[in-house]
Coordinates of C-alpha atoms in Angstrom, one line a residue:
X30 CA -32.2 29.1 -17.6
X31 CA -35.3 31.0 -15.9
X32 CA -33.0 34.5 -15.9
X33 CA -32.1 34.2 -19.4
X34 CA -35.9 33.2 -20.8
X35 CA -37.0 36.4 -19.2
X36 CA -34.3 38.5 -20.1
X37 CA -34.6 37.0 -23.6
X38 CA -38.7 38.1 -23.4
X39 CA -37.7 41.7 -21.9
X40 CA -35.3 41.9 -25.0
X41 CA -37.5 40.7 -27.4
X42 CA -40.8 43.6 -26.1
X43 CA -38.2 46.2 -26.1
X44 CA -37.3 45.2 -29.8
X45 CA -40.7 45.3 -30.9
X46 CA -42.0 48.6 -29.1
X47 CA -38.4 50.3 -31.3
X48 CA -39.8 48.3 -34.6
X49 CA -43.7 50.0 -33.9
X50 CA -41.8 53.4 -32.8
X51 CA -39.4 53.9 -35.5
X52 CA -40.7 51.5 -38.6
X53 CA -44.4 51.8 -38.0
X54 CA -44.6 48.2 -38.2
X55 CA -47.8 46.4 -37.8
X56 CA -49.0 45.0 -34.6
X57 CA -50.1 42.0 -36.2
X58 CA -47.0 41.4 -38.6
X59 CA -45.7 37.6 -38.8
X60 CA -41.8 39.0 -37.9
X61 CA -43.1 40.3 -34.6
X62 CA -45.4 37.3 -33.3
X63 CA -41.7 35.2 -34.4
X64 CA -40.0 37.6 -32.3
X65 CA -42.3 37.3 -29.6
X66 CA -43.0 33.6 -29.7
X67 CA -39.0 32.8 -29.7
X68 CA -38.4 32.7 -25.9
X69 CA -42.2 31.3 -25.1
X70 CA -40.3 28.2 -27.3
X71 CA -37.7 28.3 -24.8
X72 CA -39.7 28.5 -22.0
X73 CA -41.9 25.8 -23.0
X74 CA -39.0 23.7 -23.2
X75 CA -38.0 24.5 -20.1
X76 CA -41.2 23.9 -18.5
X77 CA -41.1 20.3 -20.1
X78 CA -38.1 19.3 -19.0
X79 CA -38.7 20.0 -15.3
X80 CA -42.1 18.2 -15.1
X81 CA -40.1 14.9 -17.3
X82 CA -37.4 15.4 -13.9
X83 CA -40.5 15.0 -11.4
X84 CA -42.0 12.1 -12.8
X85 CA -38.7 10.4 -13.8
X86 CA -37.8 10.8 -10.3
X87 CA -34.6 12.7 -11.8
X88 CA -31.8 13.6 -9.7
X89 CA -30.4 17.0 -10.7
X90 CA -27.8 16.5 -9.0
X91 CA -27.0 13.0 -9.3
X92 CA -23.8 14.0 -11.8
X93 CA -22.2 15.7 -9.4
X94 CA -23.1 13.4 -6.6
X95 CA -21.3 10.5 -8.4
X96 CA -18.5 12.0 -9.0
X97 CA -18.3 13.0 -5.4
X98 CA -18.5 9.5 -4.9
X99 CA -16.1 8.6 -7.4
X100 CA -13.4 11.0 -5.7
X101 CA -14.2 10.0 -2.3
X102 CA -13.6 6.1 -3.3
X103 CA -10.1 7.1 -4.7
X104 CA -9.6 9.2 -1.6
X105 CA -10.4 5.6 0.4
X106 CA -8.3 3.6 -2.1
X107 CA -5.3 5.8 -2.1
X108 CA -5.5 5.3 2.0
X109 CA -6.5 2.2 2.6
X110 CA -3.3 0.4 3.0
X111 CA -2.3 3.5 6.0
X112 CA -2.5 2.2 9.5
X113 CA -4.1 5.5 11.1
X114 CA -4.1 3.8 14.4
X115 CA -0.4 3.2 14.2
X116 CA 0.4 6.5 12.4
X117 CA -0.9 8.0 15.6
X118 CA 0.7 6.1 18.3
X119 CA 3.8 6.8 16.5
X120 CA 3.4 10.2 16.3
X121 CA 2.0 10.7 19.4
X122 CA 4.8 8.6 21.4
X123 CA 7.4 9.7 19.5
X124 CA 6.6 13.4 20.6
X125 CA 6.4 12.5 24.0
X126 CA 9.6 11.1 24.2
X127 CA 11.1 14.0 22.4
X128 CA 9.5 16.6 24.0
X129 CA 8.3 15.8 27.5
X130 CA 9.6 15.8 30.8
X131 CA 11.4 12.7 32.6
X132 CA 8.5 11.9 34.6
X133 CA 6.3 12.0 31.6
X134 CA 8.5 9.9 29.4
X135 CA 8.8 7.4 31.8
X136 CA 5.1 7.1 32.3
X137 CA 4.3 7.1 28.5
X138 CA 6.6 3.8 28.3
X139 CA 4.6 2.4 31.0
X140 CA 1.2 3.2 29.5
X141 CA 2.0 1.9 26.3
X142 CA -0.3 -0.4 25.5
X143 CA -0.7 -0.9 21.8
X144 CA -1.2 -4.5 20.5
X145 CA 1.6 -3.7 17.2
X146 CA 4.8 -5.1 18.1
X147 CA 6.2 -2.9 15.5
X148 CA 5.0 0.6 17.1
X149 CA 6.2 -0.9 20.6
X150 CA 9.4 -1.5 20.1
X151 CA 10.4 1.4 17.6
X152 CA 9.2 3.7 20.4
X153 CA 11.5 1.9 23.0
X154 CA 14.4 2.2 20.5
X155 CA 13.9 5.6 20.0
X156 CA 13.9 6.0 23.9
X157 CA 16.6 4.0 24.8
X158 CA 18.8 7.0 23.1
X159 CA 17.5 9.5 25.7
X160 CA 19.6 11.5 28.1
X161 CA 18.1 10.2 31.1
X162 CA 19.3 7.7 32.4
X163 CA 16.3 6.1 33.9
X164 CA 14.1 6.6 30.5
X165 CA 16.7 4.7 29.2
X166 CA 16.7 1.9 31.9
X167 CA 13.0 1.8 31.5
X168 CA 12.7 1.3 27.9
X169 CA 15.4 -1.1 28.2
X170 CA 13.4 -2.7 31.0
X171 CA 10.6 -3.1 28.8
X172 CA 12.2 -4.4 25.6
X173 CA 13.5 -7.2 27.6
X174 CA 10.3 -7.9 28.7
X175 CA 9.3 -8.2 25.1
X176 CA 12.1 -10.4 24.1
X177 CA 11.4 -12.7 26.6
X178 CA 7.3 -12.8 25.8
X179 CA 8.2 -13.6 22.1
X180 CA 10.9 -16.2 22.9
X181 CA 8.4 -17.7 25.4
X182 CA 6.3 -17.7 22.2
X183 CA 8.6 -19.0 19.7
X184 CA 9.2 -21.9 22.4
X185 CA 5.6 -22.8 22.6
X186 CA 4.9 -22.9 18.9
X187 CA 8.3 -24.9 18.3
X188 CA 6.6 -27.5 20.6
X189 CA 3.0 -27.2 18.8
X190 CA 5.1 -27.7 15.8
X191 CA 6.5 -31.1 17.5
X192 CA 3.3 -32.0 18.0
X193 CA 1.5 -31.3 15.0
X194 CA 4.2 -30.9 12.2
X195 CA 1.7 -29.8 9.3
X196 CA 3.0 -27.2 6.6
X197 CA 0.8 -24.7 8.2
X198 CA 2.4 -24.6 11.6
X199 CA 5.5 -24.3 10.0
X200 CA 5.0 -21.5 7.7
X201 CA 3.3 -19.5 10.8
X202 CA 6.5 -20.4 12.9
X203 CA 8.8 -18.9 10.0
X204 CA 6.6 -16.5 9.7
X205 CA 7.4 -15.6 13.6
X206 CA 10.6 -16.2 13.8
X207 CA 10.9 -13.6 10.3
X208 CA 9.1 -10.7 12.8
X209 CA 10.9 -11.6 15.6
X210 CA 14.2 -11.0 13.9
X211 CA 13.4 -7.8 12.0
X212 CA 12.4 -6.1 15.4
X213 CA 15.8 -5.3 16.4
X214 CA 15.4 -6.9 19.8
X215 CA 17.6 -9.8 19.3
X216 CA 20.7 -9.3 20.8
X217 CA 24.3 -9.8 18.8
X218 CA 25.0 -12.8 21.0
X219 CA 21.8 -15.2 20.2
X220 CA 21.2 -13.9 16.9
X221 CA 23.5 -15.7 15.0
X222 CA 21.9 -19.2 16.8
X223 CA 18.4 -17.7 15.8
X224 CA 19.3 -16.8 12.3
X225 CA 20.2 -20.1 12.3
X226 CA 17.3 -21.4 13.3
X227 CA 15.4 -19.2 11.2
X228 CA 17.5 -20.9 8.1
X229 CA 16.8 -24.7 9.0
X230 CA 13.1 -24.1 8.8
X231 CA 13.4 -22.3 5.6
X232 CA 15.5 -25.5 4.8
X233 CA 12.3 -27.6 5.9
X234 CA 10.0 -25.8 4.2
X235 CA 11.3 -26.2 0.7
X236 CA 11.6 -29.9 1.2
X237 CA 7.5 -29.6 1.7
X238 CA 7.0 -27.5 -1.2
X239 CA 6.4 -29.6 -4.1
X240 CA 8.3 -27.3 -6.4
X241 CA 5.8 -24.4 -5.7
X242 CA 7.5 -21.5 -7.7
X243 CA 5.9 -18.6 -5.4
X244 CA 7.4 -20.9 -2.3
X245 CA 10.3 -21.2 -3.5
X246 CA 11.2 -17.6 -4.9
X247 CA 10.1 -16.6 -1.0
X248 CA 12.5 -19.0 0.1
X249 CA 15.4 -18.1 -2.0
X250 CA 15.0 -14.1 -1.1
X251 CA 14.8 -15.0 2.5
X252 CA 18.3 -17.4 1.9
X253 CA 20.2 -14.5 0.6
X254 CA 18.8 -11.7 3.2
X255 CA 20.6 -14.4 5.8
X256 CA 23.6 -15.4 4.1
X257 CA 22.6 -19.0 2.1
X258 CA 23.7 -18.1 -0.8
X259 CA 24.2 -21.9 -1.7
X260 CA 20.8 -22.5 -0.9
X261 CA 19.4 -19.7 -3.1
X262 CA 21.4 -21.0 -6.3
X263 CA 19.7 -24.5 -5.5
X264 CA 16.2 -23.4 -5.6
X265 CA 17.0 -20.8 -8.2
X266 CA 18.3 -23.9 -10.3
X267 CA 15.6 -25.7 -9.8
X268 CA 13.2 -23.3 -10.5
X269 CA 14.4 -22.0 -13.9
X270 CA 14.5 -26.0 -14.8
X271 CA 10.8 -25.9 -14.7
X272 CA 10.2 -22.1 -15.3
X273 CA 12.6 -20.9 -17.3
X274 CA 9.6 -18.2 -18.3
X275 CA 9.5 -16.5 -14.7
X276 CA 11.4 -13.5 -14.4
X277 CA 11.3 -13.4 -10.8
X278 CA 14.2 -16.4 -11.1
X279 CA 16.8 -14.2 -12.5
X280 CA 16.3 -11.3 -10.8
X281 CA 17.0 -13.1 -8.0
X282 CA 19.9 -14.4 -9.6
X283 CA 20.8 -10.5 -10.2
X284 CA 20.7 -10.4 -6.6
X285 CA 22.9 -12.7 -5.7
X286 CA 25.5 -11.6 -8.6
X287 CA 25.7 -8.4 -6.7
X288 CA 26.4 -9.4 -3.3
X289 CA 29.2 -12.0 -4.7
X290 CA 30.1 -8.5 -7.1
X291 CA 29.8 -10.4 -10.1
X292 CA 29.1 -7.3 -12.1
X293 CA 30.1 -9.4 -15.6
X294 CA 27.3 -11.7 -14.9
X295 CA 24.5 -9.4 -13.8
X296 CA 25.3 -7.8 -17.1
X297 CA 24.7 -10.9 -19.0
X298 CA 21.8 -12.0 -17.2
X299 CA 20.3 -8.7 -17.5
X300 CA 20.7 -9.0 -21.1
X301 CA 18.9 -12.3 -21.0
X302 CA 16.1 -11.1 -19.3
X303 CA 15.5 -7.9 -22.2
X304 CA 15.7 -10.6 -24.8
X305 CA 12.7 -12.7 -23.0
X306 CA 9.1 -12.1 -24.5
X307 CA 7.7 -11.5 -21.0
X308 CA 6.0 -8.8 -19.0
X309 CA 8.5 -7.6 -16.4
X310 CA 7.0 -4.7 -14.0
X311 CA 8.5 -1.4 -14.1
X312 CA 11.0 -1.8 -10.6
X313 CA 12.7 -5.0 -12.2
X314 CA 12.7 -3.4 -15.4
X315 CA 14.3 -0.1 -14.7
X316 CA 17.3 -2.2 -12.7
X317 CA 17.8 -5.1 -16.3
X318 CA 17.7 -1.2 -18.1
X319 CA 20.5 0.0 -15.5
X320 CA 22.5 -3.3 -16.5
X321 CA 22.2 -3.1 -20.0

């Protein structure tokens, strides 16, 4: 703004020394005090608005400084769900298993010491496909060593369950017993008797939960991941006899269609669900447009 003001009064002199020059026009004439007096305008608005930012305490900058802001909160946002602590050790391991020596890959399994389960044993996996013999027997090693730690677990809050059989302490040993046997650390043997397991609680649980509709859609998914596909259709039954509204109950009725490869009825229930005046989110609604 200061450039063009004096570039605009520079302009404005030389225009008025040509008019005197060539015209003979008078020193004193109204057109040349306009002429002259246009930029000292400009500059005088100028000077106003600079002394209104010092005593408004006004921020210049402050514009640009919240928008910085504003993209540094959706930078945060976007991220905040990413485990950079477990990004790293699974990064980190996973080179070091790939590309280190023997000695080195051996001694990584024995300094790992994270506290997620999940990092641990997807590292020991990954190692237990190794060339070397012994970095196999030691990540093996070390798996069992976690599989025995979380049945020790599972054993002690089974008995605190005994104890003290509140709804909470069940849901937290389902909730257990649900990690324990997506780690992959189960062995084919047991894990039909754990599944089991796993299922009875699940079974236990719905007698406690009053109907709850978010309750009992969790346990129906969790009945057909393990095979109760009986005890889905009950609670699924039950549920759309109270909330015949909810999406979420035939979708998971979809579900269920599709591992029994009743592709006649996933058709017509899909059909049912476009004809409901609900709000379905787009994943559900791109698989009832699929079907119909």
């Amino acid at each position: 703004m200061k450039y063009f003001i004096l570039i605009h009064i520079i302009a404005a002199a030389a225009l008025l020394a040509a008019k005197r020059i060539l015209k003979g026009v008078r020193k004193d004439s109204l057109e040349s005090l306009i002429i002259l007096m246009m930029p000292m305008g400009g500059l005088l608005v100028h000077v106003v608005v600079e002394i209104c930012y010092k005593f408004l305490r006004i921020d210049e900058n402050a514009v640009a400084e919240y928008e910085d802001y504003i993209k540094y909160k959706e930078f945060i946002t976007l991220h905040k769900d990413i485990d950079i602590q477990k990004e790293i050790n699974i990064l980190s391991l996973g080179d070091r298993l790939m590309h280190s020596s023997s000695e080195e890959k051996k001694s990584a399994i024995m300094s790992l010491n994270t506290n997620d389960i999940e990092v641990k044993t997807g590292v020991l996996r990954k190692a237990l496909l190794d060339k070397d013999p012994e970095v196999v027997h030691y990540a093996a090693s070390t798996l069992s060593f976690i599989h025995d730690r979380y049945e020790n677990k599972l054993s002690d809050m089974e008995n605190e369950y005994a104890r003290r059989s509140t709804t909470s302490k069940l849901y937290e040993l389902i909730s257990e017993y649900k990690k324990y046997l997506s780690l992959g650390i189960v062995d084919e043997i047991s894990r039909p008797a754990h599944e089991k397991k796993y299922v009875s609680l699940l079974k236990e649980l719905d007698s406690r939960s009053g109907g709850d509709f978010d309750m009992g859609i969790m346990i129906a998914r969790e009945y057909i991941e393990y095979g109760n596909i009986e005890g889905a259709l009950g609670i699924l039954q039950k549920l759309r006899s109270k909330h015949a509204d909810r999406y979420e109950v035939y979708i998971e009725y979809m579900h269920i269609c599709y591992k029994k490869r009743d592709f006649k009825s996933i058709i017509r229930t899909a059909k049912k669900v476009k004809e409901m005046d609900i709000k379905i989110p787009d994943k559900e609604m791109k698989m009832v447009d699929f079907w119909t």
